[in-house]
């Protein structure tokens, strides 16, 4: 039976796989379709599409936009976004610059906490695209400032930790609008991180069209909860592993495989958007 993993990162954000490695891995674990959803960038989409075509793997264009509400992070996936649109690419370039600025602010906060890390150590790891906290965490491990990426997040970098820098992000409404403006389908990523289902219904009112019910950190109970919610609000259902390659070796590509008919439903939605 055909299956898909619709939440994968490349080295164009904070994953470690190149497009070629991603396609090779997708083949190895027998996926029919994948989606590249890098953080705030579409740079990885076209090269992965091309290599996918040569190798019989279907690649669905995507993005994972970071937004923030009251200091809590909310990630919005945008499937079938028009990744070649120049206006979109310009806007994403702004977000990319803001990410660089934010890295400097986070490093300043870390310094106040007596953790000294040179910015260049972080940028060296993020050589291909958008930079983020996972790069900081990996640099901290490399410089022996912490023992693991998870320690870096738990002690310093998570949105509830002392070196978190808020206020650099889109609001969820802005993220949803941006995805719709460029012909994408907005889907709430890893809904378990929100822990506030009133807020989820608020996002639906703001134009959200789908929910990532299948996710590597979801228990069966959590998945069932969001499947019910999707049915109640007539949302599309998606799913994926959120594999970041060797940056998070425990999260494997294909550890979440969703049935291909969910991909067909996404495609139908995309077709209906075209006819609007
Ligand atoms: P940023 O884009 O700078 O906001 O960083 C977000 C990235 O940090 C995401 O890719 C997450 O995978 C990663 N991340 C967030 N929280 C954690 C955590 N507790 N442990 C490991 N990685 C995390
Ligand atoms: Zn990431
Ligand atoms: Fe995410
Ligand atoms: Fe992700």
XYZ file of C-alpha atoms and ligand atoms in Angstrom:
302
model
C 0.000 0.000 0.000
C 1.286 3.480 -0.876
C 2.264 5.635 2.080
C 3.625 9.105 2.796
C 5.671 11.036 5.358
C 4.634 14.673 5.035
C 6.908 16.314 7.601
C 10.595 16.284 6.678
C 13.396 18.820 7.044
C 16.534 19.224 4.930
C 19.770 21.099 5.478
C 18.050 24.150 3.983
C 16.709 24.638 7.511
C 17.770 22.618 10.537
C 17.770 19.085 9.143
C 21.004 17.444 8.002
C 19.919 15.642 4.811
C 20.600 17.107 1.398
C 17.774 16.694 -1.155
C 19.579 13.666 -2.613
C 20.040 12.037 0.792
C 16.385 12.697 1.635
C 15.195 10.967 -1.538
C 17.580 8.045 -0.967
C 16.250 7.669 2.577
C 12.637 7.915 1.376
C 13.312 5.107 -1.101
C 15.051 3.005 1.528
C 12.039 3.125 3.848
C 9.625 2.553 0.968
C 7.698 5.823 0.963
C 5.713 6.752 -2.153
C 5.372 10.429 -1.292
C 7.124 12.914 0.954
C 6.893 16.599 1.730
C 9.771 18.945 2.452
C 8.594 21.444 5.067
C 11.631 23.438 6.070
C 11.312 26.227 8.618
C 10.455 29.526 6.904
C 12.074 28.566 3.601
C 11.206 26.824 0.333
C 14.812 26.536 -0.872
C 14.833 22.746 -0.547
C 11.610 22.120 -2.471
C 12.704 22.387 -6.107
C 15.942 20.346 -5.837
C 14.089 17.607 -3.924
C 11.248 17.617 -6.482
C 13.711 17.135 -9.313
C 15.659 14.324 -7.652
C 12.368 12.763 -6.546
C 11.118 12.705 -10.130
C 14.228 10.848 -11.281
C 13.741 8.294 -8.496
C 9.985 7.736 -8.546
C 9.297 9.530 -5.256
C 6.504 12.075 -5.286
C 7.474 15.324 -3.551
C 4.796 17.678 -2.292
C 5.976 21.267 -1.981
C 5.683 22.599 1.546
C 6.875 24.908 4.265
C 6.685 25.042 8.058
C 6.090 28.634 9.116
C 6.957 29.551 12.664
C 4.429 31.709 14.443
C 4.004 32.748 18.007
C 1.075 33.670 20.186
C 1.545 35.009 23.722
C 5.103 33.624 23.776
C 4.034 30.112 22.723
C 5.224 28.728 19.429
C 2.714 27.588 16.855
C 3.985 25.962 13.673
C 1.825 26.130 10.563
C 2.511 23.820 7.632
C 1.716 25.043 4.133
C 1.223 22.249 1.609
C 1.394 22.865 -2.135
C 2.566 26.424 -1.530
C 3.669 28.160 -4.731
C 7.364 27.766 -3.967
C 8.485 29.615 -7.092
C 6.562 32.814 -6.348
C 9.095 35.656 -6.212
C 7.051 37.768 -3.792
C 6.868 34.807 -1.391
C 10.616 34.237 -1.725
C 11.273 37.920 -0.900
C 9.094 37.713 2.199
C 10.852 34.552 3.328
C 14.156 36.308 2.849
C 13.025 38.885 5.422
C 12.158 36.089 7.857
C 15.583 34.565 7.215
C 17.285 37.841 8.188
C 15.134 38.114 11.297
C 16.273 34.624 12.278
C 19.911 35.741 12.084
C 19.132 38.759 14.259
C 17.339 36.525 16.727
C 20.343 34.201 17.006
C 22.445 37.149 18.174
C 19.788 38.035 20.796
C 19.621 34.458 22.054
C 23.416 34.309 22.289
C 23.385 37.575 24.286
C 20.880 36.041 26.704
C 23.033 32.922 26.981
C 26.021 35.140 27.749
C 24.064 36.719 30.613
C 23.593 33.157 31.856
C 27.386 32.644 31.636
C 27.182 30.471 28.538
C 29.541 31.934 25.974
C 29.084 30.790 22.383
C 30.421 32.567 19.317
C 27.807 33.297 16.654
C 30.079 31.937 13.949
C 29.977 28.461 15.570
C 26.198 28.489 14.988
C 26.332 29.862 11.453
C 28.959 27.255 10.500
C 26.421 24.514 11.258
C 23.608 26.323 9.404
C 25.548 26.756 6.199
C 22.741 26.103 3.691
C 19.633 28.008 4.703
C 17.615 29.316 7.628
C 19.264 29.283 11.034
C 17.486 28.377 14.271
C 17.713 27.114 17.799
C 18.544 23.555 16.797
C 21.753 24.911 15.276
C 22.494 26.731 18.543
C 21.811 23.521 20.483
C 24.134 21.523 18.218
C 26.856 24.173 18.533
C 26.455 24.049 22.321
C 26.952 20.274 22.272
C 29.966 20.624 19.966
C 31.543 23.228 22.272
C 30.784 20.978 25.277
C 28.559 23.605 26.907
C 25.823 20.969 27.342
C 25.735 17.200 26.979
C 22.832 16.955 24.555
C 20.452 18.871 22.306
C 17.586 18.078 24.659
C 19.524 19.493 27.611
C 20.157 22.686 25.621
C 16.415 23.080 25.019
C 15.313 22.096 28.509
C 17.738 24.418 30.280
C 18.025 27.342 27.881
C 16.266 27.379 24.532
C 12.665 26.175 24.789
C 9.847 28.710 24.746
C 9.640 28.264 28.506
C 13.376 28.608 29.143
C 15.473 31.661 30.100
C 17.297 32.261 26.801
C 14.108 32.256 24.722
C 13.666 35.364 22.619
C 10.053 36.172 21.777
C 8.583 38.739 19.450
C 10.417 37.887 16.234
C 7.688 35.810 14.710
C 4.532 36.058 12.639
C 1.233 35.668 14.444
C -0.645 32.449 13.605
C -3.147 34.518 11.595
C -0.334 36.096 9.563
C 1.154 32.650 8.903
C -2.211 31.234 7.770
C -2.828 34.260 5.529
C 0.638 34.053 4.005
C 0.190 30.374 3.133
C -3.225 31.046 1.594
C -1.975 34.050 -0.345
C 0.563 31.807 -2.080
C -1.912 29.035 -2.823
C -0.934 26.710 0.009
C -3.102 24.679 2.362
C -2.566 25.749 6.001
C -2.275 22.830 8.420
C -1.530 22.957 12.143
C 1.732 21.113 12.875
C 2.147 18.852 15.936
C -1.021 20.099 17.686
C -0.033 18.424 20.971
C 2.446 21.274 21.592
C -0.394 23.786 21.965
C -2.298 22.012 24.721
C -5.201 24.398 24.275
C -8.016 23.167 22.118
C -10.048 26.363 22.370
C -7.129 27.985 20.618
C -7.196 25.310 17.915
C -10.827 26.159 17.169
C -9.783 29.817 17.017
C -7.207 28.931 14.344
C -9.892 27.086 12.385
C -11.960 30.288 12.375
C -8.875 32.072 11.072
C -8.683 29.779 8.047
C -6.801 26.679 9.119
C -7.699 23.774 6.772
C -5.973 20.784 8.269
C -4.362 19.207 11.291
C -1.317 16.962 11.688
C -3.048 14.221 13.655
C -0.313 11.643 12.958
C 2.963 12.771 14.495
C 5.970 11.037 15.979
C 5.378 12.459 19.468
C 1.651 11.718 19.522
C 0.310 8.822 21.552
C -2.519 6.797 20.031
C -4.884 8.709 22.331
C -3.601 12.068 21.106
C -3.896 10.980 17.480
C -7.470 9.773 18.045
C -8.343 13.048 19.741
C -7.178 15.083 16.753
C -8.810 12.694 14.263
C -12.113 13.318 16.063
C -11.468 17.049 16.043
C -10.725 16.927 12.304
C -13.995 15.157 11.682
C -15.942 17.577 13.838
C -14.522 20.650 12.075
C -14.206 19.122 8.602
C -10.410 19.451 8.554
C -7.944 17.598 6.380
C -5.737 15.123 8.202
C -1.976 14.971 7.619
C 0.956 13.341 9.335
C 4.681 13.017 9.390
C 7.755 12.147 11.386
C 9.399 15.620 11.620
C 12.677 13.934 10.767
C 15.709 16.260 10.978
C 18.250 13.644 9.863
C 21.242 13.322 12.173
C 20.308 16.473 14.091
C 17.668 14.350 15.858
C 18.795 10.781 15.167
C 16.015 9.268 17.263
C 13.332 10.659 14.898
C 13.532 8.498 11.783
C 12.134 9.222 8.350
C 9.085 7.009 7.762
C 8.542 6.437 11.489
C 5.164 7.941 10.667
C 3.608 6.623 7.466
C 0.187 7.873 6.538
C -2.050 6.193 3.986
C -1.788 7.704 0.520
C -5.499 8.514 0.371
C -4.781 11.403 2.774
C -2.397 12.778 0.139
C -5.172 12.441 -2.441
C -7.450 14.483 -0.192
C -4.805 17.220 0.057
C -4.504 17.187 -3.722
C -8.280 17.484 -4.118
C -8.219 20.499 -1.828
C -5.445 22.048 -3.910
C -7.516 21.476 -7.076
C -10.555 23.117 -5.509
C -8.411 26.149 -4.558
C -7.414 26.481 -8.228
C -11.058 26.646 -9.240
C -11.930 29.449 -6.827
P 13.457 27.801 15.757
O 13.101 27.577 14.336
O 14.698 28.598 15.955
O 12.320 28.334 16.557
O 13.792 26.348 16.350
C 12.821 25.381 16.272
C 13.474 24.030 16.161
O 13.949 23.640 17.415
C 12.505 22.954 15.711
O 13.047 22.308 14.601
C 12.450 21.940 16.740
O 12.648 20.676 16.195
C 13.628 22.271 17.631
N 13.187 22.081 18.999
C 12.255 22.788 19.663
N 12.122 22.306 20.925
C 12.981 21.259 21.024
C 13.331 20.328 22.075
N 12.747 20.414 23.265
N 14.257 19.382 21.812
C 14.850 19.309 20.594
N 14.580 20.147 19.594
C 13.665 21.112 19.794
Zn 13.360 22.030 13.044
Fe 7.612 22.211 14.159
Fe 9.237 20.396 11.773
